[in-house]
Every structure is written in C-alpha cells, then in structure tokens.
Short mmCIF file of C-alpha atoms and ligand atoms in Angstrom, two decimals:
data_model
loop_
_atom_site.label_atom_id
_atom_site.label_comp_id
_atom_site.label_asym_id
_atom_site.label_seq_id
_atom_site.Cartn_x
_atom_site.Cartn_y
_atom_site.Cartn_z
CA UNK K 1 -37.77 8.82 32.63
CA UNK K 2 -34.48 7.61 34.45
CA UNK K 3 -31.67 6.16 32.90
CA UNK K 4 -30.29 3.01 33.76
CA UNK K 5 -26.53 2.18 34.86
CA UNK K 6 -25.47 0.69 31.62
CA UNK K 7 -22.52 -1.79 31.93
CA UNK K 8 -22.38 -2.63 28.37
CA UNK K 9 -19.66 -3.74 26.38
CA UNK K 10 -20.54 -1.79 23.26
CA UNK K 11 -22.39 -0.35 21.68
CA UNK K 12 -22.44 1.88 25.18
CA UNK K 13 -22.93 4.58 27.17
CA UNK K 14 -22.68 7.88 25.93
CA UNK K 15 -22.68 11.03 27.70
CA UNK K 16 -26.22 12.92 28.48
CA UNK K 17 -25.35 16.31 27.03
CA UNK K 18 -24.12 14.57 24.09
CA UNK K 19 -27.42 13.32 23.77
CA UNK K 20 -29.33 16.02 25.20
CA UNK K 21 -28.03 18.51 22.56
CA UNK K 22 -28.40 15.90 19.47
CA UNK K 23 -31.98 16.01 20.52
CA UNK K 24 -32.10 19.62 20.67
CA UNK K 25 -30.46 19.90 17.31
CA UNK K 26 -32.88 17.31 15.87
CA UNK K 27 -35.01 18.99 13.72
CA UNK K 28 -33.32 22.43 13.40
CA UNK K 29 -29.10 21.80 12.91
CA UNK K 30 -27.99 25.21 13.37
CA UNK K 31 -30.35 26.75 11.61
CA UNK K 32 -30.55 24.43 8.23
CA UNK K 33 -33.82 24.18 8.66
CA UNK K 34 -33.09 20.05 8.93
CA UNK K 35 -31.15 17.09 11.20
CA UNK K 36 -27.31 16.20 10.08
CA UNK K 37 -29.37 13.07 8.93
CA UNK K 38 -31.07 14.56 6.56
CA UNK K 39 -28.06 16.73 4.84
CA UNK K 40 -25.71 16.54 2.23
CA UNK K 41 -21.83 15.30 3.08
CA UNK K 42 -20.78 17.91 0.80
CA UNK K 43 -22.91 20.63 2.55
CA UNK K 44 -20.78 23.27 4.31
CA UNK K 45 -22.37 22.40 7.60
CA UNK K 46 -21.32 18.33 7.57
CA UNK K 47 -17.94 19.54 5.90
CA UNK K 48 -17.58 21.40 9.27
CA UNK K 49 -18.48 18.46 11.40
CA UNK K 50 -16.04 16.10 9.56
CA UNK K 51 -12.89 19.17 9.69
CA UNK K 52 -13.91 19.66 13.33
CA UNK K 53 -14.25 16.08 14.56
CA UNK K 54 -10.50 15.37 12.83
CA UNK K 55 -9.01 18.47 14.12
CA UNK K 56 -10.12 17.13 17.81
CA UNK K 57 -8.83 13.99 17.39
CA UNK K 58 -5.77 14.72 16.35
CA UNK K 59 -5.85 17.98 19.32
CA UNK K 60 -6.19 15.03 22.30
CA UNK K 61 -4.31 12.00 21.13
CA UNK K 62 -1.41 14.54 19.96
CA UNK K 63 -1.58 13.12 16.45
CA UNK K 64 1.61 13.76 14.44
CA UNK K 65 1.42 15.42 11.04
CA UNK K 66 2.98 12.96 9.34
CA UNK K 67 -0.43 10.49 10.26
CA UNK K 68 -3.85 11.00 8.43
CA UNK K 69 -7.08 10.52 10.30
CA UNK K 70 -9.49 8.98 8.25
CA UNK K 71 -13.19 8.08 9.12
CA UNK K 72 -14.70 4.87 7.68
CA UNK K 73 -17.15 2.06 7.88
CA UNK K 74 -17.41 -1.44 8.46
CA UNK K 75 -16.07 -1.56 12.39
CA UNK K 76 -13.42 -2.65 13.56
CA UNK K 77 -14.26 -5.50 11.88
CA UNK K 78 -13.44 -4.74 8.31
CA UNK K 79 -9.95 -3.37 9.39
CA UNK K 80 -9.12 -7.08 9.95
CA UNK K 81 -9.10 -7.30 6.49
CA UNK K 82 -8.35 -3.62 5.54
CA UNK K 83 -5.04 -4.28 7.31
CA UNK K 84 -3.54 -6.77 5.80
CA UNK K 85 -4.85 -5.59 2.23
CA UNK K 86 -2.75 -3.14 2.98
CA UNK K 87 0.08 -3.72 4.59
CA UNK K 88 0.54 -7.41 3.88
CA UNK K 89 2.48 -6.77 1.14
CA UNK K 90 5.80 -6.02 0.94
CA UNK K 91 6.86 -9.89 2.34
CA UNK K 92 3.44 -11.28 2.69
CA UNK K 93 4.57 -11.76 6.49
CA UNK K 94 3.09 -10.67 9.69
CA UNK K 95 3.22 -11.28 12.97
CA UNK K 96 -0.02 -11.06 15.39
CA UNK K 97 -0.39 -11.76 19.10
CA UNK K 98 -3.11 -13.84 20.19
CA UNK K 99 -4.26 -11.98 23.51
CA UNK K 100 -7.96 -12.89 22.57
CA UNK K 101 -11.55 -13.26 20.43
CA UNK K 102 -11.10 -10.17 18.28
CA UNK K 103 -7.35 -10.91 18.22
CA UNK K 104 -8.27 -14.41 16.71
CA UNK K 105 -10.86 -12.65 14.16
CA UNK K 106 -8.33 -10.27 13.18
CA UNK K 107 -5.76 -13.28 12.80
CA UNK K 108 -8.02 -15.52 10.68
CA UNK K 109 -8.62 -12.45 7.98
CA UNK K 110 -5.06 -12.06 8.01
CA UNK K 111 -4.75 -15.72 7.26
CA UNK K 112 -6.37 -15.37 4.16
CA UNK K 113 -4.11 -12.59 2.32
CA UNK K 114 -0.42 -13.87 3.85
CA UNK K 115 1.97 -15.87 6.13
CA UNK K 116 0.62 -15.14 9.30
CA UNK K 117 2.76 -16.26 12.79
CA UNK K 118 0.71 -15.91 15.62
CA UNK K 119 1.92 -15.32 18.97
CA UNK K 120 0.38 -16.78 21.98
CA UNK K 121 1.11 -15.43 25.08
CA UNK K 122 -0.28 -17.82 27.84
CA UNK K 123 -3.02 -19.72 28.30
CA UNK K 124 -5.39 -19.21 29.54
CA UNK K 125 -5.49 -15.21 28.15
CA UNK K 126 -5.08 -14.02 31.49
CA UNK K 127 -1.71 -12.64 31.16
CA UNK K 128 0.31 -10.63 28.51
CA UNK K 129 4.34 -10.65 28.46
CA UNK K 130 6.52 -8.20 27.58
CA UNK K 131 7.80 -8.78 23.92
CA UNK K 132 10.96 -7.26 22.31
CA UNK K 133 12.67 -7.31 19.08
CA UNK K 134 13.48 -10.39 19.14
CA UNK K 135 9.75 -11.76 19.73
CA UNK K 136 9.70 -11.20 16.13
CA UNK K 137 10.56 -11.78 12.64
CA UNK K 138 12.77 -9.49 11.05
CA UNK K 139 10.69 -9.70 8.29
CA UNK K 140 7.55 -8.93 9.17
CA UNK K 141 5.81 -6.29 7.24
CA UNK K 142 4.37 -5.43 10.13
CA UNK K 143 3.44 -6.38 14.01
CA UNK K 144 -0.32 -6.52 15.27
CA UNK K 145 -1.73 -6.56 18.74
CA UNK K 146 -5.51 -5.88 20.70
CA UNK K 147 -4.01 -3.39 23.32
CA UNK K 148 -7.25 -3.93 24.82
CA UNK K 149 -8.72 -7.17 25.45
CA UNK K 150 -12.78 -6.62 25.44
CA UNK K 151 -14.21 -9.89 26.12
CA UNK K 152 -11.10 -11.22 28.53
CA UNK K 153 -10.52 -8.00 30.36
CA UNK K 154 -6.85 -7.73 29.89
CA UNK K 155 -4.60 -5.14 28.44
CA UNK K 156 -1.09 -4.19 27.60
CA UNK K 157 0.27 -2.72 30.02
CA UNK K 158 4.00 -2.12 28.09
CA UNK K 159 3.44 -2.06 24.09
CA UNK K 160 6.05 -4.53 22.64
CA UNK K 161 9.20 -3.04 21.03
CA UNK K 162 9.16 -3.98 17.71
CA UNK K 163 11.80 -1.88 16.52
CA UNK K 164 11.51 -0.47 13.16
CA UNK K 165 8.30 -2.57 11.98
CA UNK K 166 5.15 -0.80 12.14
CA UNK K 167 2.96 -1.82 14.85
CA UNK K 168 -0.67 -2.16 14.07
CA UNK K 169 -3.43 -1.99 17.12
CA UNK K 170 -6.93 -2.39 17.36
CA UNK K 171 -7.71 -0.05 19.96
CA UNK K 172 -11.82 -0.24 19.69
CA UNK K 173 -12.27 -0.81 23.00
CA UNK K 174 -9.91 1.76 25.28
CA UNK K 175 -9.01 4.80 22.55
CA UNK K 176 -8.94 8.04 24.49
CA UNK K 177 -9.33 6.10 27.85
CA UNK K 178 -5.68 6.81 28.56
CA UNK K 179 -2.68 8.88 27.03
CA UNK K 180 -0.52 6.81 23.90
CA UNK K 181 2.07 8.07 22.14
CA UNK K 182 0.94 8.08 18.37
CA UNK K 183 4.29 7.86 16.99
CA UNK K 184 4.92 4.43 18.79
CA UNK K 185 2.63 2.57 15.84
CA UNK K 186 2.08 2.84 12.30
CA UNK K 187 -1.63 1.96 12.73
CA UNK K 188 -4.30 2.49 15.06
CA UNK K 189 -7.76 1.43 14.55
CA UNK K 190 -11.32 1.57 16.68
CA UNK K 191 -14.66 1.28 15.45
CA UNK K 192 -16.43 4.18 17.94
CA UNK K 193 -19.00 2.10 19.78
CA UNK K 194 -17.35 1.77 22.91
CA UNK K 195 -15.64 5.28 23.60
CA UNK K 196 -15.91 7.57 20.57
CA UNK K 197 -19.66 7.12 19.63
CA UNK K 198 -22.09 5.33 18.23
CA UNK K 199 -21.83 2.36 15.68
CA UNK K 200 -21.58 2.92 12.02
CA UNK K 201 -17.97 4.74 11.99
CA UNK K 202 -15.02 3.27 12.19
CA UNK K 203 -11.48 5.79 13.30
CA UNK K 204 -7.94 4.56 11.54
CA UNK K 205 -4.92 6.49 12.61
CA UNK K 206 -2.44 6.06 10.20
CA UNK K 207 1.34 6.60 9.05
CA UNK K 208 1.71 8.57 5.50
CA UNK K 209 4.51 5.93 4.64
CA UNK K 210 1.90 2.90 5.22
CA UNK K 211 -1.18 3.97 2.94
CA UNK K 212 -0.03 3.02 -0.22
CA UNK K 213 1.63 0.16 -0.22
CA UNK K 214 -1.71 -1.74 -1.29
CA UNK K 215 -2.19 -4.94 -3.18
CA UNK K 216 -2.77 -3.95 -6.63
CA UNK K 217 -6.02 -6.14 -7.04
CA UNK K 218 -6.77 -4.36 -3.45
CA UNK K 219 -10.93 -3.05 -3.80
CA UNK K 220 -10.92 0.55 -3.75
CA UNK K 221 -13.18 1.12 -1.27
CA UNK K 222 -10.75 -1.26 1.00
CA UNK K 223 -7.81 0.83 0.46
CA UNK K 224 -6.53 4.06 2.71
CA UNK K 225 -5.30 5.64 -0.47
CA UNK K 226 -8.95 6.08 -1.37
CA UNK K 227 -9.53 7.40 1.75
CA UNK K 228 -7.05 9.75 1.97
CA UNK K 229 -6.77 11.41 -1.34
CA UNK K 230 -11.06 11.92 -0.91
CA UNK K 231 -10.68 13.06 2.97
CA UNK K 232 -12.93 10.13 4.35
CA UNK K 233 -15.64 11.44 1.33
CA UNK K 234 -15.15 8.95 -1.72
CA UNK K 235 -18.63 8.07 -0.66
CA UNK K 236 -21.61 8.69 1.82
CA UNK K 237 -19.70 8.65 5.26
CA UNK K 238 -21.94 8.04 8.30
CA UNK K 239 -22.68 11.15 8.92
CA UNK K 240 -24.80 11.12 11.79
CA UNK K 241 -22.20 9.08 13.64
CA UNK K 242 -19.38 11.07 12.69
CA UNK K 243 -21.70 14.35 14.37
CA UNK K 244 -22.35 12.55 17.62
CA UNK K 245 -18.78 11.51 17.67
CA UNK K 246 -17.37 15.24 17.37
CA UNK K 247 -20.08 15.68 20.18
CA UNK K 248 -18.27 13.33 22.39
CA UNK K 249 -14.54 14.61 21.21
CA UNK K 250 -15.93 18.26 22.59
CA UNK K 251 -17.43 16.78 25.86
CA UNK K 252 -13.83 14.92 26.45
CA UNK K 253 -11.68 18.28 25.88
CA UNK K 254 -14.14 20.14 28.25
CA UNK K 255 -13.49 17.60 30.76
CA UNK K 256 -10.01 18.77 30.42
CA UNK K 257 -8.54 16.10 27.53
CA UNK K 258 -7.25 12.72 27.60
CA UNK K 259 -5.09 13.18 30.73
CA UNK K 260 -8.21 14.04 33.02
CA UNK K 261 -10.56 11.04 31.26
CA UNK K 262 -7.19 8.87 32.36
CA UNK K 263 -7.23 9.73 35.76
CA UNK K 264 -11.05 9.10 36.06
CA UNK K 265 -11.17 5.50 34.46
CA UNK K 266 -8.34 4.59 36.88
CA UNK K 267 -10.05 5.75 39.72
CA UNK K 268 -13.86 4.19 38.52
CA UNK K 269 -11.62 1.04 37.64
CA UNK K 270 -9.74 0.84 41.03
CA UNK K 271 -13.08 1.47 42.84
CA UNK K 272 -14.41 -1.56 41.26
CA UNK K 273 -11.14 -4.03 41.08
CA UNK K 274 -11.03 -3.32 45.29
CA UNK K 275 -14.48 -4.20 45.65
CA UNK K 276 -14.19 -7.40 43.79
CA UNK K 277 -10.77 -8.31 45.81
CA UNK K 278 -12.53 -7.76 49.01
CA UNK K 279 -14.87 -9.95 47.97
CA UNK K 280 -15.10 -13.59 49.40
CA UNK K 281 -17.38 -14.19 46.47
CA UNK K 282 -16.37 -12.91 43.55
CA UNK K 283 -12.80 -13.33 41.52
CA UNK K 284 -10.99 -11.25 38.74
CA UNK K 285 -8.80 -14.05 36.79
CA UNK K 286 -6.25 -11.21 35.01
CA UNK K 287 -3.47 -11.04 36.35
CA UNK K 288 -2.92 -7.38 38.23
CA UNK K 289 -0.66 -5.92 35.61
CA UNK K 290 -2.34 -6.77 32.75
CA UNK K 291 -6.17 -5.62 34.02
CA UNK K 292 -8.31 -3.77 31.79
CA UNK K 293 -9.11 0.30 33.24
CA UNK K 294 -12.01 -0.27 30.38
CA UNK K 295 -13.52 -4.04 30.62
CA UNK K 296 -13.78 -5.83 34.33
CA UNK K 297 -14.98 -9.55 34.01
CA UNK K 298 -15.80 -10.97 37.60
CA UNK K 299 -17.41 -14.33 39.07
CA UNK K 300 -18.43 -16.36 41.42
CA UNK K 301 -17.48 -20.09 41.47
CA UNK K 302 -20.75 -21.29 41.10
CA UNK K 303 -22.75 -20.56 38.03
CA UNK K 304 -25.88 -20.42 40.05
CA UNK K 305 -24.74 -17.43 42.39
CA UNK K 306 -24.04 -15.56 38.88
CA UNK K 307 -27.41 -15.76 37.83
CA UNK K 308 -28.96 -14.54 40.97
CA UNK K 309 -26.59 -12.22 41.08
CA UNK K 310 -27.08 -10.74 37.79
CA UNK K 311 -30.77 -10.98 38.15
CA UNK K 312 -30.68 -9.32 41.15
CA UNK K 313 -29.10 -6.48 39.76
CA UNK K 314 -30.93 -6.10 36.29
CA UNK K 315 -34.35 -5.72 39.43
CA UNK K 316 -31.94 -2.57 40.88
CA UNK K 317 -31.14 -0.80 37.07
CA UNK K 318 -28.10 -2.00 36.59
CA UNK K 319 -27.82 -2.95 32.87
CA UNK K 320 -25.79 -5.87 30.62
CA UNK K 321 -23.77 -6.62 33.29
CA UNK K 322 -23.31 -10.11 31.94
CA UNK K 323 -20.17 -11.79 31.02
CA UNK K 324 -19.40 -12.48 27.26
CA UNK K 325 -20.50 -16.17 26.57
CA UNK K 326 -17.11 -17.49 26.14
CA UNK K 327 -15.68 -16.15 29.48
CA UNK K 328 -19.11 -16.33 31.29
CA UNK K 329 -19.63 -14.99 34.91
CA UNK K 330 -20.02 -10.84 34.89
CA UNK K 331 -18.46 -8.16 32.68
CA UNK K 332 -18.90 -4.66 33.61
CA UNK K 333 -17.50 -2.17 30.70
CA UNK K 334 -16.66 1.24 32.27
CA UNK K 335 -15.52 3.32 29.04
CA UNK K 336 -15.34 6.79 29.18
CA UNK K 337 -18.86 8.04 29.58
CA UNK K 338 -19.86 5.56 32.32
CA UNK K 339 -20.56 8.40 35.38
CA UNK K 340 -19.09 7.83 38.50
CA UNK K 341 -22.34 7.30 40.75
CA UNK K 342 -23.13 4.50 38.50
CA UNK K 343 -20.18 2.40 39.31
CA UNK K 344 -20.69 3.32 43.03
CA UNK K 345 -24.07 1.68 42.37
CA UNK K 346 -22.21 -1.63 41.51
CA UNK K 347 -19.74 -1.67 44.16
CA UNK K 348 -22.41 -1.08 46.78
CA UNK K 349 -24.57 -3.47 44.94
CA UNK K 350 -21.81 -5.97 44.95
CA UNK K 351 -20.97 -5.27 48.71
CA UNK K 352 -25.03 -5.63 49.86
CA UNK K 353 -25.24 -9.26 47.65
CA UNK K 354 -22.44 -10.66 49.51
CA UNK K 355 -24.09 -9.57 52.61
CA UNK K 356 -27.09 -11.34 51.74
CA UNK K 357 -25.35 -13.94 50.56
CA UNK K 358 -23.89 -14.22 54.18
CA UNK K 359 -26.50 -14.05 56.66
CA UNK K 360 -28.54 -16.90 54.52
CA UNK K 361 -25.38 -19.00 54.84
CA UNK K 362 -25.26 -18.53 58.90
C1 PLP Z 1 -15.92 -4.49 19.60
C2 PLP Z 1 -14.56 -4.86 19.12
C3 PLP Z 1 -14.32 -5.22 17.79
C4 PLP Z 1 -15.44 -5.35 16.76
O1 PLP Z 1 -15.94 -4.15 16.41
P1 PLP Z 1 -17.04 -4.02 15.24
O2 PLP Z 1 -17.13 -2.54 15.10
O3 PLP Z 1 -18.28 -4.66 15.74
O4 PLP Z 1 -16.51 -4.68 14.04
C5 PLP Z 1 -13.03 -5.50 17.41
N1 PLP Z 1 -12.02 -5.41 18.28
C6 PLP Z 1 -12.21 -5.05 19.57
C7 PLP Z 1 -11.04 -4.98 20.50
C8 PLP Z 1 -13.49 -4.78 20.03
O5 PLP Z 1 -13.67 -4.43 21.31
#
C-alpha cells in the first residue's frame, strides 16, 4: 500500500508514526487490555493523555501560566459563537477584520450577540495592512482576526497592535507552524484538523482574566468557565482525538519544537512559491508579504488548463490539490506533517506540465 501526496486543506495529513503507533496501540493501549476508544475519560490512562497533551502544548507554544488550555468540541466553528458569548459583553462591541470566508463566518455569529464593526482590508483579500491602535475602537471588548487565511492563502505577517484590548485569533489553520508569542492575545483558537490532529477537538488558548466574563443566559456547555473549573472533563471529551493529538505534539518536540517545524514550512513553502513564480503558467494572487507558509492557491488563466492540470496530477498521486470553490484554480495545503519529498513531487510535477504544455504549443 503507498500513500498518496495529500494536498488537503483539512482534515489532512498526519504524520506516519503517528499513525503507525495508533495502529499498534489499537487493540492493546498500554496494556489495558483495550483502544483509548474504548476507555473511560476518567480512567488513569486517558487522564494521562489529556495532562500530557496540555503539558506539551503549553511546553512548545511557551504558554504563560496565567492562560488555561482547554480542549473542546464543535471546531473552530463553534468558537465563532463561543467567542462572543463570552467576551461580547462588557460593551457589546467588537471589532473583526474581514481577511476572508471563515473571517466572514466568524463575523456573522458575532453579529448575532453584539455591535459588530468589521474591518475590511482590501479587496480583493489579497492583501492585509498593518493596523494600530487607532484602527480601532477604544471600546471594543475585544479585537478579532484569521491570522491565517485558509481558503485565500494569505496571512498576517505583523499582528495588529491593539493596545490593551484583547486580541482574539482563529489560528485553525497555521498553530504550531511558526513561533507566536502567547502573551500578544487574549484568545487563541484552532480546531486540530489541519496541524494538531484529527477532527472532533477543538484547542482554545486562553487569558484567566477573559473566562468569566460570560453572558449570564450564556449555555453552560458554551462557556470557558465550565471548561476550566472541570479541566476540559464536564463531559465526554473526544478522546480518541485528543490521543492522536498528544501523538502529534510528541512527534513535533522530537523534531526539535516549534522553531525547527518553522524553518521547515518556510523552506517546503519557498520551494513551492519559486516554482510557481518561475512559472509562465501559473500565478499566486497574494501579495508577497502577506503569503500563507501553510495554504498556497495557484492558477492558470484559463480554467481549462486547471482541469487538465489537476487531472493530470490526481493520475501521478497527488491528492485534493484543488482550489476552494470560491477562489477556484489550485490550493496546495502544506501544514506541518506534509513530508518534504511530497512537495518536491509537486514542484517537479508543476515544472514537467509546463513543459508539456510547451512543446504542444510550438
Ligand atoms: C477550517 C477552518 C475553520 C473551520 O473549522 P471547523 O473545525 O470545521 O469548524 C475555521 N477557521 C479557519 C481559519 C479554518 O481554516
């Protein structure tokens, strides 16, 4: 059986000894007798998962001890409304920054609970200014960006100085890809499909001072406090998720931590963004500050060459590499766990197309 070179934008690749020891721990979890699936979330053996999974975490992102990690469900998703349910509640204001789809999800939840501003940056989303204080309102109860843009490939490339209002980020699609410094936001959230895991758990970083400030009609099971008074175990957690994802924590700190993973998605991502600015075919819109390490749309001007193109390379094993429908063309996701070789497949794959491509023409 060979694996394919899977480009997808979530849920994604994960690493082979991740999932070469899951299998080996299927039936017989260190010596329970049974699979993490099949035990309790109060047994001592998932209680060491969860404690280990949080205390790796908080090891390579350098969490402060003034944040709590909590694990929960829903994706990313449900943190659109967790959010402002939350933290939408001291002036019912916020400010969010339209850099994209899941920005505009996370803005129309918003929408529902408060006074929402929404900044837009350019149009169209292939740029991202710098913003400072004054970008703001004083108000605010709090600031909310995308850091990374999935579908449109961008990303911040300087986080926006907010002064003292907590900044909130979704940061589904590029946590751990590269170093942050915790103690710049008040809230970080990623469900773990793209570089933590698989689906079904959902990471929030978050500031002591921000998890009880609630609505008072807020549902328990939407508010941190519950969270973090039960340590992520009010109710069933997704367990199995939650063991895979300490799986992938450990493979990142043996690959020497967050600084070493940087360095690699730069390089995979620079391999990549030359190849596709050689090419006389193919275009990146984003503008060169603002490109994604994580998410690389590309495409040719004509939606015909697209389709060969991605036809042609589905025939050679290389997987999802098609755009998202509202930005069309290519997407290739290179998170974390995507090996080199397999983006040295696409660039050569890329290079041999446009070859093709060539001769036919002459
Ligand atoms: C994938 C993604 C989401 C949605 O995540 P779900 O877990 O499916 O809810 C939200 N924001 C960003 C930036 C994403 O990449």
């Amino acid at each position: 059986m060979t694996r394919v070179a899977n480009f997808s934008a979530g849920p994604s690749v994960l690493p082979v000894s991740v999932l070469e020891r899951a299998q080996k721990e299927l039936l017989n979890y260190n010596g329970t007798g049974m699979s993490v699936m099949e035990m309790s979330h109060r047994s001592q053996d998932f209680q060491e998962i969860m404690e280990e999974a949080e205390a790796l975490l908080r090891e390579l992102l350098k969490i402060p001890d003034n944040f709590h990690v909590l694990f929960l469900q829903g994706g990313a998703s449900l943190q659109f409304s967790m959010v402002p349910f939350n933290l939408l509640t001291t002036n019912h204001k916020a400010d969010y920054i339209m850099t994209g789809s899941w920005a505009k999800k996370a803005i129309a939840e918003a929408s529902k609970l408060g006074d929402i501003t929404i900044i837009t940056p350019t149009n169209p989303l292939t740029e991202i200014p710098s913003y400072n204080q004054e970008s703001f309102q004083f108000d605010a109860d709090y600031v909310h960006i995308t850091t990374n843009n999935t579908i449109e490939g961008t990303r911040f490339s300087e986080l926006p100085n907010t002064g003292t209002i907590p900044l909130v980020a979704d940061m589904s699609s590029h946590i751990l890809s590269e170093e942050i410094d915790v103690n710049q936001f008040g809230l970080i959230y990623a469900g773990a499909q793209k570089n933590l895991g698989p689906a079904g758990v959902t990471v929030v970083i978050v500031r002591e001072d921000l998890t009880n400030k609630a609505f008072t009609s807020c549902p328990t099971m939407l508010n941190y406090q519950t969270y973090v008074k039960n340590q992520s175990l009010f109710n069933t957690p997704p367990t199995f998720a939650i063991y895979i994802m300490k799986m992938v924590l450990e493979w990142i700190k043996e690959l020497g931590g967050v600084t070493v993973i940087e360095q690699q998605n730069k390089k995979k991502a620079k391999w990549l963004y030359d190849t596709i600015d050689q090419s006389k075919l193919f275009n990146n819109h984003v503008h060169p500050k603002n490109r994604s390490i994580m998410n690389i749309p590309f495409t040719a001007d004509c939606e015909d060459l697209n389709k060969e193109f991605l036809q042609k390379a589905d025939e050679k094993g290389l997987k999802n590499l098609k755009g998202h429908r509202s930005v069309g063309g290519m997407r290739a996701s290179l998170y974390n766990a995507m090996p080199f070789e397999d983006v040295k497949k696409l660039t050569d794959f890329i290079k041999e197309f446009e070859r093709t491509y060539q001769q036919v023409l002459t």
